[in-house]
Coordinates of C-alpha atoms and ligand atoms in Angstrom, one line a residue:
X352 CA -0.2 0.2 -0.2
X353 CA 0.9 3.6 -0.8
X354 CA 2.3 6.0 1.9
X355 CA -0.8 8.6 1.2
X356 CA -3.3 5.4 2.2
X357 CA -1.0 4.2 4.7
X358 CA -0.9 7.9 5.9
X359 CA -2.7 8.2 9.9
X360 CA -4.6 11.2 8.4
X361 CA -5.6 9.4 5.8
X362 CA -7.2 6.5 8.3
X363 CA -8.9 9.4 10.3
X364 CA -9.9 10.4 6.8
X365 CA -12.1 7.0 5.9
X366 CA -12.5 5.8 9.8
X367 CA -15.0 9.8 9.4
X368 CA -15.8 9.4 6.4
X369 CA -17.9 5.2 7.6
X370 CA -18.9 7.2 11.0
X371 CA -20.7 9.7 8.3
X372 CA -22.2 7.8 6.4
X373 CA -26.2 8.3 6.4
X374 CA -25.4 12.1 7.5
X375 CA -27.5 14.6 4.8
X376 CA -27.5 18.5 3.9
X377 CA -30.9 18.5 5.7
X378 CA -29.5 17.3 8.9
X379 CA -26.3 19.5 8.6
X380 CA -28.2 22.4 7.8
X381 CA -30.9 21.2 10.7
X382 CA -28.2 21.7 13.1
X383 CA -26.2 24.2 12.6
X384 CA -27.8 27.8 11.5
X385 CA -24.6 29.3 11.2
X386 CA -23.2 26.6 8.3
X387 CA -23.2 29.3 5.5
X388 CA -21.6 31.7 7.9
X389 CA -18.9 28.9 8.7
X390 CA -18.2 27.1 4.9
X391 CA -16.9 30.5 3.1
X392 CA -14.9 33.0 2.1
X393 CA -13.9 36.3 0.3
X394 CA -11.0 36.7 -1.5
X395 CA -10.9 40.3 -2.6
X396 CA -13.2 40.1 -5.3
X397 CA -14.4 36.0 -5.2
X398 CA -16.3 34.6 -2.6
X399 CA -16.6 30.9 -1.7
X400 CA -19.7 28.9 -0.9
X401 CA -19.1 24.8 0.3
X402 CA -21.3 24.9 2.9
X403 CA -23.3 22.3 0.6
X404 CA -21.3 20.1 0.5
X405 CA -21.5 17.2 3.4
X406 CA -18.9 18.5 5.8
X407 CA -18.7 19.2 8.9
X408 CA -16.2 21.2 11.0
X409 CA -14.4 17.7 12.1
X410 CA -14.3 17.1 7.5
X411 CA -12.4 20.3 7.4
X412 CA -9.8 19.4 9.8
X413 CA -9.1 16.1 9.0
X414 CA -8.5 17.0 5.4
X415 CA -6.0 20.0 6.7
X416 CA -4.3 17.8 8.3
X417 CA -4.2 15.5 5.5
X418 CA -3.0 18.2 3.6
X419 CA 0.0 19.3 5.7
X420 CA 1.2 16.2 6.5
X421 CA 1.0 16.0 2.7
X422 CA 3.4 18.6 2.8
X423 CA 1.5 20.8 0.8
X424 CA 2.6 24.1 2.1
X425 CA 6.8 22.9 1.0
X426 CA 5.6 22.1 -1.7
X427 CA 3.9 25.6 -2.3
X428 CA 6.6 27.4 -1.6
X429 CA 9.1 25.1 -3.6
X430 CA 6.8 26.2 -6.5
X431 CA 7.4 30.3 -5.3
X432 CA 11.2 29.8 -5.4
X433 CA 11.7 28.4 -8.6
X434 CA 12.7 24.5 -7.7
X435 CA 12.5 22.1 -10.2
X436 CA 9.2 20.4 -8.8
X437 CA 8.6 19.2 -12.3
X438 CA 10.5 16.4 -12.0
X439 CA 9.9 14.8 -15.0
X440 CA 10.8 17.3 -16.8
X441 CA 13.7 18.9 -14.7
X442 CA 11.4 22.2 -14.6
X443 CA 10.5 24.7 -12.1
X444 CA 7.1 25.9 -12.9
X445 CA 7.2 29.3 -12.0
X446 CA 3.7 31.0 -14.0
X447 CA 3.2 32.9 -10.5
X448 CA 6.7 35.1 -12.0
X449 CA 5.2 36.3 -15.3
X450 CA 1.9 37.7 -12.7
X451 CA 4.4 38.8 -10.1
X452 CA 3.2 42.2 -9.8
X453 CA 5.4 42.6 -6.1
X454 CA 8.8 43.8 -6.4
X455 CA 10.3 39.9 -5.2
X456 CA 12.6 39.3 -7.0
X457 CA 11.8 34.9 -9.0
X458 CA 14.7 33.1 -9.1
X459 CA 15.5 30.4 -11.1
X460 CA 18.6 28.5 -11.0
X461 CA 19.6 31.7 -9.2
X462 CA 19.2 34.3 -11.5
X463 CA 15.8 36.2 -10.9
X464 CA 13.6 36.2 -14.0
X465 CA 11.4 39.8 -13.2
X466 CA 13.4 41.5 -15.6
X467 CA 12.9 39.3 -18.6
X468 CA 9.4 39.0 -17.8
X469 CA 9.2 42.5 -18.1
X470 CA 11.2 43.4 -20.7
X471 CA 8.4 41.0 -22.7
X472 CA 5.4 42.0 -21.3
X473 CA 6.9 45.7 -22.5
X474 CA 7.8 44.5 -26.1
X475 CA 4.3 43.7 -25.7
X476 CA 2.9 46.6 -24.4
X477 CA 4.7 48.4 -28.2
X478 CA 3.6 46.0 -30.4
X479 CA -0.2 45.8 -29.0
X480 CA -0.8 49.2 -29.1
X481 CA 1.2 49.9 -31.9
X482 CA -1.3 47.7 -33.7
X483 CA -4.6 48.9 -32.1
X484 CA -3.1 52.5 -32.9
X485 CA -3.0 52.0 -36.5
X486 CA 0.5 52.6 -36.5
X487 CA 1.7 49.1 -37.2
X488 CA -0.1 48.6 -40.3
X489 CA -0.2 46.0 -42.6
X490 CA 1.7 45.4 -46.3
X491 CA -0.8 47.7 -47.7
X492 CA -0.8 49.4 -45.7
X493 CA -3.8 49.2 -44.1
X494 CA -4.6 49.4 -40.4
X495 CA -5.2 45.3 -39.1
X496 CA -8.3 44.8 -38.2
X497 CA -8.6 41.5 -37.4
X498 CA -6.2 38.5 -35.4
X499 CA -5.5 35.2 -35.4
X500 CA -4.0 32.8 -33.4
X501 CA -3.3 29.8 -34.3
X502 CA -2.3 27.5 -31.6
X503 CA -3.7 24.7 -29.7
X504 CA -3.8 23.3 -26.1
X505 CA -2.7 26.2 -23.1
X506 CA -1.7 28.1 -27.1
X507 CA -5.3 28.6 -27.5
X508 CA -7.3 27.8 -25.1
X509 CA -6.3 30.3 -22.5
X510 CA -5.9 33.6 -24.8
X511 CA -10.0 32.4 -26.5
X512 CA -11.6 31.6 -23.2
X513 CA -10.0 35.0 -22.1
X514 CA -11.0 36.7 -25.3
X515 CA -14.9 35.2 -25.0
X516 CA -15.1 36.1 -20.7
X517 CA -13.9 40.1 -21.4
X518 CA -15.2 40.6 -24.5
X519 CA -17.4 43.5 -22.8
X520 CA -14.5 44.7 -21.2
X521 CA -12.9 45.6 -25.1
X522 CA -12.6 49.1 -25.6
X523 CA -13.9 51.5 -28.8
X524 CA -10.9 50.7 -30.7
X525 CA -12.2 46.8 -30.1
X526 CA -9.8 44.4 -32.9
X527 CA -12.0 41.3 -34.3
X528 CA -10.1 38.4 -32.1
X529 CA -9.7 35.0 -33.7
X530 CA -9.0 31.4 -33.1
X531 CA -7.5 28.5 -35.2
X532 CA -6.3 25.3 -33.2
X533 CA -7.7 22.4 -34.9
X534 CA -5.5 20.4 -38.0
X535 CA -9.1 19.9 -39.3
X536 CA -9.4 22.3 -42.5
X537 CA -12.8 23.6 -42.2
X538 CA -10.7 25.2 -38.8
X539 CA -9.0 27.4 -40.8
X540 CA -11.2 27.8 -44.1
X541 CA -14.1 28.8 -41.3
X542 CA -12.2 31.4 -40.3
X543 CA -10.6 32.8 -42.7
X544 CA -13.4 32.9 -44.7
X545 CA -14.6 36.7 -44.9
X546 CA -11.7 38.1 -43.5
X547 CA -9.4 40.6 -46.2
X548 CA -5.5 39.5 -46.3
X549 CA -4.9 43.0 -46.6
X550 CA -6.1 43.6 -43.1
X551 CA -5.0 40.4 -40.9
X552 CA -2.1 39.6 -38.5
X553 CA -2.0 36.0 -37.9
X554 CA 0.0 34.8 -34.5
X555 CA 1.7 32.0 -34.4
X556 CA 1.3 30.9 -30.7
X557 CA 3.5 27.4 -29.7
X558 CA 5.9 27.0 -26.1
X559 CA 7.7 24.0 -28.4
X560 CA 7.1 25.7 -32.6
X561 CA 6.6 22.0 -34.1
X562 CA 3.0 21.3 -32.8
X563 CA 1.4 19.1 -35.7
X564 CA -1.2 21.3 -35.8
X565 CA -0.2 24.7 -35.0
X566 CA 2.9 24.2 -38.1
X567 CA 0.1 22.7 -40.6
X568 CA -2.1 25.7 -40.2
X569 CA 0.9 28.3 -39.4
X570 CA 1.9 27.2 -42.8
X571 CA -1.4 27.3 -44.9
X572 CA -2.3 30.7 -43.6
X573 CA 1.1 32.0 -44.6
X574 CA 0.0 30.3 -48.2
X575 CA -3.2 32.5 -48.3
X576 CA -1.5 35.6 -47.3
X577 CA 1.2 35.4 -50.0
X578 CA -1.3 34.3 -52.4
X579 CA -4.1 37.3 -51.7
X580 CA -1.2 39.7 -51.4
X581 CA 1.3 38.3 -54.0
X582 CA 3.8 39.0 -52.5
X583 CA 6.5 37.1 -49.8
X584 CA 7.5 40.1 -48.0
X585 CA 4.4 40.1 -46.8
X586 CA 5.2 38.1 -44.0
X587 CA 7.0 40.0 -42.6
X588 CA 3.9 42.5 -41.3
X589 CA 1.7 39.9 -41.2
X590 CA 2.7 37.3 -39.0
X591 CA 4.1 37.7 -35.2
X592 CA 5.3 34.6 -33.1
X593 CA 4.9 32.9 -29.4
X594 CA 7.4 30.5 -28.3
X595 CA 10.1 29.5 -26.6
X596 CA 11.4 28.1 -29.5
X597 CA 13.3 31.6 -31.0
X598 CA 15.4 29.3 -33.7
X599 CA 12.3 27.7 -35.2
X600 CA 10.5 31.1 -35.6
X601 CA 12.9 33.0 -37.8
X602 CA 13.1 29.5 -39.7
X603 CA 9.5 29.9 -40.4
X604 CA 10.1 33.5 -41.5
X605 CA 8.9 35.7 -38.4
X606 CA 10.7 39.1 -38.1
X607 CA 13.1 39.2 -34.3
X608 CA 10.9 42.2 -33.7
X609 CA 7.4 40.2 -33.8
X610 CA 8.4 37.4 -31.7
X611 CA 7.5 37.3 -27.6
X612 CA 10.3 35.0 -25.6
X613 CA 8.1 32.7 -23.1
X614 CA 10.4 30.1 -20.7
X615 CA 10.3 26.3 -20.5
X616 CA 8.8 27.1 -16.3
X617 CA 6.2 28.0 -18.0
X618 CA 4.4 25.1 -18.9
X619 CA 1.5 25.0 -21.9
X620 CA -1.3 25.0 -20.3
X621 CA 0.0 27.8 -17.6
X622 CA 1.6 29.4 -20.4
X623 CA -1.7 32.2 -21.1
X624 CA -0.3 34.6 -18.3
X625 CA 2.4 35.3 -20.9
X626 CA 3.0 36.5 -24.2
X627 CA 0.7 34.0 -25.1
X628 CA -1.8 35.8 -23.8
X629 CA -0.6 38.3 -26.9
X630 CA -3.7 37.8 -28.9
X631 CA -6.0 39.3 -25.5
X632 CA -3.9 42.2 -25.6
X633 CA -4.3 43.0 -29.0
X634 CA -7.9 42.2 -28.7
X635 CA -8.9 44.1 -25.7
X636 CA -5.8 46.3 -24.8
X637 CA -2.4 46.2 -22.9
X638 CA -3.8 47.4 -19.7
X639 CA -6.9 44.8 -20.1
X640 CA -4.3 42.1 -19.9
X641 CA -2.4 44.1 -16.5
X642 CA -5.3 43.7 -14.8
X643 CA -5.9 40.4 -15.4
X644 CA -2.2 39.6 -14.4
X645 CA -3.1 41.6 -11.2
X646 CA -6.4 39.1 -10.5
X647 CA -3.9 36.0 -10.7
X648 CA -1.4 38.3 -8.7
X649 CA -3.7 39.0 -6.0
X650 CA -5.1 35.5 -5.8
X651 CA -1.3 33.7 -5.7
X652 CA -0.2 36.7 -2.5
X653 CA -4.2 34.8 -0.5
X654 CA -2.7 30.9 -1.9
X655 CA 1.0 31.5 -0.4
X656 CA 0.1 33.3 2.8
X657 CA -3.1 32.8 4.5
X658 CA -3.4 29.6 6.7
X659 CA -4.3 26.7 4.6
X660 CA -8.2 25.9 6.7
X661 CA -9.0 29.5 4.8
X662 CA -6.9 29.5 2.0
X663 CA -9.9 28.6 -1.0
X664 CA -7.6 27.2 -3.8
X665 CA -6.6 24.6 -0.8
X666 CA -10.4 24.2 -0.3
X667 CA -11.5 23.7 -3.0
X668 CA -8.7 20.8 -3.7
X669 CA -9.3 19.3 -0.1
X670 CA -13.3 19.2 -1.3
X671 CA -12.3 17.0 -4.4
X672 CA -10.3 14.7 -2.3
X673 CA -12.9 14.3 -0.1
X674 CA -15.3 13.5 -3.4
X675 CA -12.6 12.1 -5.8
X676 CA -11.0 9.9 -2.5
X677 CA -13.8 9.1 -0.2
X678 CA -16.5 9.4 -2.4
X679 CA -16.0 7.7 -4.8
X680 CA -17.0 10.5 -7.0
X681 CA -14.7 11.2 -10.4
X682 CA -16.5 13.4 -12.0
X683 CA -17.0 16.5 -11.5
X684 CA -19.2 19.9 -13.8
X685 CA -17.7 23.4 -13.7
X686 CA -20.8 25.2 -14.5
X687 CA -20.9 28.8 -14.8
X688 CA -23.8 30.9 -14.7
X689 CA -22.1 33.8 -17.1
X690 CA -22.3 33.7 -20.7
X691 CA -18.9 35.6 -21.7
X692 CA -17.4 32.4 -19.6
X693 CA -18.6 29.7 -22.0
X694 CA -15.2 28.6 -22.9
X695 CA -13.7 28.3 -19.2
X696 CA -15.3 24.1 -18.9
X697 CA -12.5 23.6 -21.2
X698 CA -10.1 25.2 -20.9
X699 CA -10.5 23.7 -17.2
X700 CA -10.6 21.0 -19.0
X701 CA -6.3 21.2 -20.3
X702 CA -5.7 22.6 -16.9
X703 CA -6.8 19.8 -14.3
X704 CA -6.8 16.6 -16.8
X705 CA -3.6 17.5 -18.2
X706 CA -2.4 18.3 -14.9
X707 CA -3.9 15.2 -13.0
X708 CA -4.8 12.7 -15.3
X709 CA -2.0 10.7 -13.8
X710 CA -1.8 6.9 -12.6
X711 CA 2.5 6.8 -11.6
X712 CA 4.1 9.1 -8.5
X713 CA 6.1 11.2 -8.3
X714 CA 8.5 7.8 -7.4
X715 CA 7.5 6.0 -10.6
X716 CA 4.9 3.5 -8.5
X717 CA 1.7 3.0 -9.9
X718 CA -1.2 5.1 -7.4
X719 CA -4.0 2.8 -5.7
X720 CA -5.5 5.2 -4.9
X721 CA -8.2 8.2 -7.7
X722 CA -6.0 11.0 -9.0
X723 CA -7.4 14.0 -11.1
X724 CA -11.5 13.5 -12.4
X725 CA -13.0 13.9 -15.6
X726 CA -14.1 17.9 -15.8
X727 CA -16.6 18.7 -17.7
X728 CA -18.8 21.3 -18.2
X729 CA -21.2 24.2 -19.7
X730 CA -22.6 27.6 -18.9
X731 CA -26.3 27.6 -17.2
X732 CA -28.4 28.0 -17.3
X733 CA -28.9 26.3 -20.8
X734 CA -27.5 22.8 -19.0
X735 CA -30.3 22.8 -16.9
X736 CA -32.6 22.2 -20.2
X737 CA -30.0 19.3 -21.2
X738 CA -27.9 17.5 -18.9
X739 CA -29.0 18.9 -15.2
X740 CA -31.8 15.7 -15.1
X741 CA -28.5 13.7 -14.7
X742 CA -26.8 15.9 -12.1
X743 CA -30.3 16.0 -10.0
X744 CA -32.5 12.0 -10.4
X745 CA -29.1 9.9 -12.3
X746 CA -27.5 7.4 -10.4
X747 CA -23.5 9.6 -10.5
X748 CA -23.3 11.7 -8.0
X749 CA -21.4 14.5 -9.4
X750 CA -19.9 17.8 -7.0
X751 CA -20.1 20.8 -9.5
X752 CA -18.8 24.3 -8.6
X753 CA -21.3 27.3 -9.8
X754 CA -20.6 30.0 -11.1
X755 CA -22.0 33.5 -10.9
X756 CA -21.4 37.5 -11.1
X757 CA -23.8 39.2 -9.0
X758 CA -23.4 42.2 -10.7
X759 CA -24.2 41.7 -14.9
X760 CA -22.2 43.5 -17.5
X761 CA -25.3 44.5 -18.6
X762 CA -28.5 46.1 -17.0
X763 CA -31.6 44.3 -20.4
X764 CA -34.7 43.9 -17.6
X765 CA -34.6 41.0 -15.1
X766 CA -32.4 38.7 -16.9
X767 CA -29.5 39.1 -14.5
X768 CA -31.9 38.4 -12.0
X769 CA -33.3 35.7 -13.4
X770 CA -29.9 34.0 -14.0
X771 CA -29.2 34.3 -10.3
X772 CA -32.5 33.3 -9.1
X773 CA -31.6 29.5 -11.3
X774 CA -27.9 30.0 -10.2
X775 CA -29.1 29.5 -6.5
X776 CA -32.1 27.5 -6.7
X777 CA -30.1 24.8 -8.6
X778 CA -27.8 24.1 -5.7
X779 CA -30.7 24.7 -3.2
X780 CA -32.4 21.9 -5.2
X781 CA -29.2 19.3 -5.5
X782 CA -28.3 19.7 -2.1
X783 CA -31.3 19.3 -0.8
X784 CA -33.5 17.7 -2.9
X785 CA -37.5 16.5 -2.7
X786 CA -38.8 13.5 -0.3
X787 CA -41.3 11.1 -1.9
X788 CA -43.1 12.4 1.0
X789 CA -43.0 15.9 -0.4
X790 CA -43.7 15.0 -3.8
X791 CA -46.8 13.5 -3.1
X792 CA -48.5 16.6 -0.9
X793 CA -47.6 18.9 -3.7
X794 CA -49.7 16.7 -5.9
X795 CA -52.3 16.2 -4.3
X796 CA -52.9 19.5 -3.7
X797 CA -52.7 19.7 -7.9
X798 CA -56.3 17.5 -7.3
X799 CA -54.5 14.8 -8.4
X800 CA -55.6 10.9 -7.0
X801 CA -54.0 9.7 -4.3
X802 CA -53.4 6.6 -6.8
X803 CA -52.5 8.7 -9.7
X804 CA -49.7 10.8 -6.3
X805 CA -48.9 7.3 -5.4
X806 CA -47.7 6.6 -8.4
X807 CA -46.3 9.7 -10.0
X808 CA -44.6 10.4 -6.5
X809 CA -40.9 8.4 -6.8
X810 CA -40.1 10.2 -10.5
X811 CA -41.4 13.6 -8.8
X812 CA -38.7 13.4 -6.0
X813 CA -35.6 14.4 -5.9
X814 CA -32.9 12.1 -3.4
X815 CA -30.7 15.3 -2.6
X816 CA -27.4 15.7 -1.0
X817 CA -25.7 16.6 -4.0
X818 CA -23.4 18.8 -3.3
X819 CA -21.6 21.7 -4.7
X820 CA -19.7 24.8 -4.4
X821 CA -20.5 28.8 -5.1
X822 CA -18.3 30.8 -6.6
X823 CA -19.5 34.6 -6.3
X824 CA -17.7 36.9 -8.1
X825 CA -18.5 41.1 -7.2
X826 CA -18.7 41.7 -10.8
X827 CA -16.4 39.8 -14.4
X828 CA -13.8 41.9 -14.6
X829 CA -10.0 41.0 -15.7
X830 CA -9.5 41.2 -12.4
X831 CA -12.0 38.7 -11.3
X832 CA -11.4 36.6 -13.8
X833 CA -7.5 36.5 -13.3
X834 CA -7.7 35.6 -9.8
X835 CA -10.8 32.7 -10.6
X836 CA -8.3 31.2 -13.0
X837 CA -5.5 31.8 -10.2
X838 CA -7.6 29.9 -8.0
X839 CA -8.2 26.5 -10.6
X840 CA -4.8 26.7 -11.0
X841 CA -3.4 26.5 -7.1
X842 CA -6.3 24.5 -6.9
X843 CA -5.0 21.6 -8.6
X844 CA -1.9 21.8 -7.7
X845 CA -2.6 21.0 -3.9
X846 CA -4.4 18.4 -5.6
X847 CA -0.9 17.1 -7.2
X848 CA 1.0 17.3 -4.0
X849 CA -1.7 15.5 -1.7
X850 CA -1.4 12.5 -4.8
X851 CA 2.3 13.4 -4.9
X852 CA 1.9 13.0 -8.6
X853 CA 3.5 15.8 -11.4
X854 CA 1.0 18.0 -12.6
X855 CA 2.5 20.0 -14.8
X856 CA 4.2 16.9 -17.3
X857 CA 2.2 15.6 -19.6
X858 CA 3.1 12.4 -20.8
X859 CA -0.1 10.3 -22.1
X860 CA -0.1 12.6 -25.5
X861 CA 3.1 11.6 -27.0
X862 CA 1.8 7.9 -27.8
X863 CA -1.5 9.5 -29.9
X864 CA 1.0 11.7 -31.1
X865 CA 3.8 9.7 -32.6
X866 CA 1.1 6.6 -33.8
X867 CA -0.4 9.9 -35.5
X868 CA 2.8 10.0 -37.7
X869 CA 2.8 6.7 -38.8
X870 CA -0.4 6.2 -39.8
X871 CA -0.7 9.4 -41.2
X872 CA 3.0 7.8 -43.8
X873 CA 0.5 4.8 -44.8
X874 CA -3.1 6.5 -46.0
X875 CA -0.6 8.8 -48.1
X876 CA 0.4 5.7 -49.8
X877 CA 4.6 6.0 -47.8
X878 CA 4.6 3.8 -45.4
X879 CA 3.5 -0.6 -46.1
X880 CA -0.3 -1.1 -43.3
X881 CA 1.0 -4.1 -41.9
X882 CA 2.8 -3.1 -38.9
X883 CA -0.7 -1.8 -38.3
X884 CA -2.9 -2.9 -36.1
X885 CA -5.9 -5.1 -37.6
X886 CA -8.8 -2.8 -37.0
X887 CA -6.1 0.1 -38.0
X888 CA -5.4 -1.3 -41.3
X889 CA -9.0 -2.2 -41.8
X890 CA -9.9 1.7 -41.3
X891 CA -7.2 2.7 -43.5
X892 CA -8.0 0.5 -46.7
X893 CA -11.6 1.6 -46.8
X894 CA -9.9 5.5 -46.6
X895 CA -7.6 4.8 -49.3
X896 CA -10.1 3.2 -51.3
X897 CA -12.3 6.3 -51.5
X898 CA -11.5 8.6 -54.6
X899 CA -9.0 11.5 -53.9
X900 CA -7.2 9.1 -51.8
Ligands
F6P759 O1 0.1 18.2 -26.4 C1 -0.6 18.6 -25.6 C2 0.3 19.7 -25.2 O2 2.1 20.2 -25.2 C3 0.0 20.5 -24.0 O3 0.3 20.5 -23.0 C4 0.5 21.8 -25.3 O4 -0.8 22.9 -24.7 C5 -0.1 21.9 -26.5 O5 -0.2 20.3 -26.5 C6 0.5 22.5 -27.4 O6 1.6 23.0 -27.9 P1 2.6 24.0 -27.9 O7 2.2 25.7 -27.1 O8 4.3 23.2 -28.5 O9 2.0 23.6 -30.0

């Protein structure tokens, strides 16, 4: 058995879980009128209510003891100190330096990285302002109106999610931002349709600058531009790049003054704070981007200094551990009641599942406990009319995060009040449900015969005890969004520390990439199909038999 399972803290939690079985949220709320005050906290513009989880003060004390026992504080300090905590890639994990708004030095191998970070930020400001003001024009002197970010994974999801989330914070010089990620040519073709090459700027965003999808899209975008403007030299004014691989960017033909560097101590899924955020700076303005950084930094300071039992990311992480490891709940829903946050679940999918979807611990052993959950979600209220049926009455219990802003960005009639009402009502329905007896009373009061009411009541009953957290933002601003993203990053970090896994590598994406290379050769007719398994070979043969192959 692993150290984790054998630890005193884990055993105490297992015993506590057994003793707690049968305890309901109705009972917990009934017994403690101060439950909301006890199980909630504020950090800046974010308020977390976690009272609708099956926890008591003892549960939280035991979970915090587990975090302490697993060295969460030590791991946290090691990250901020630039230690090489990404051990399988032998790298520090220092995305917090990118949003460090203090004058604290952030060392990597004894050298402060802050001067380099500030220098890139300042170059981003100069460039984004030049594009936005029309000083940096296209090749034929026309103003840039559209920016196309070409990247995938962390080089796409972060800037895309932020640009969508903060559309309403763009000033009048708003440029249209587009994001092309999929190697499926539909994505590029449909994006370029209607764009004017004279007015389009491409940002090739790739940490490695070798990613197949990004390089393929970038080459096709380049060809489109050159064909449209009939001049190879146009590339210089219509392309910028963001990468740690500066050599490869120049090989692609991107002018050095349009290359924005970041560093290998920034993980792909943690990179939106780096120059990968260039599309954000151009679309929304550098001031907005810096406000986002400031929000992330505020959450870093909270995470770094607050005691574990009053530390928002730690609490979210521990609630996750409680559900995943002690209630066997392997799925987690993120439900933003905010249309602007419609890409947040997709962003968090990469953040959480690429970070903690692991089964080998830091000592190279297979774990004997569950790790990261299957994370998914959609904005409310849409989800209510789709998958909430399962959340309320299905056989799986899915812990959920509800995210909503107290104050909406627009003032259109009662829309925002209705949104808030729905959000709160859903958490209430999930937690407290409706008993069969209550359903019976309701049906009878509607004039139903006793027999009909008895028959229908089980369908109308809701079991309740479906846990959720509510994250209430004052308003959705660049600052509060920055804090929200950093909150989730640190949550994932804490869980990884407790599970003793490296949350910063992603070897699980490699095999598919390798195999795709081989299958591609077969589809192109450059390699025999014999080496493929029978299923893949059969499918490849079918595809190759189609006209045009
Ligand atoms: O395939 C996974 C991954 O390496 C992610 O971790 C990363 O965000 C994405 O690919 C894109 O990588 P790059 O920025 O190097 O193109």
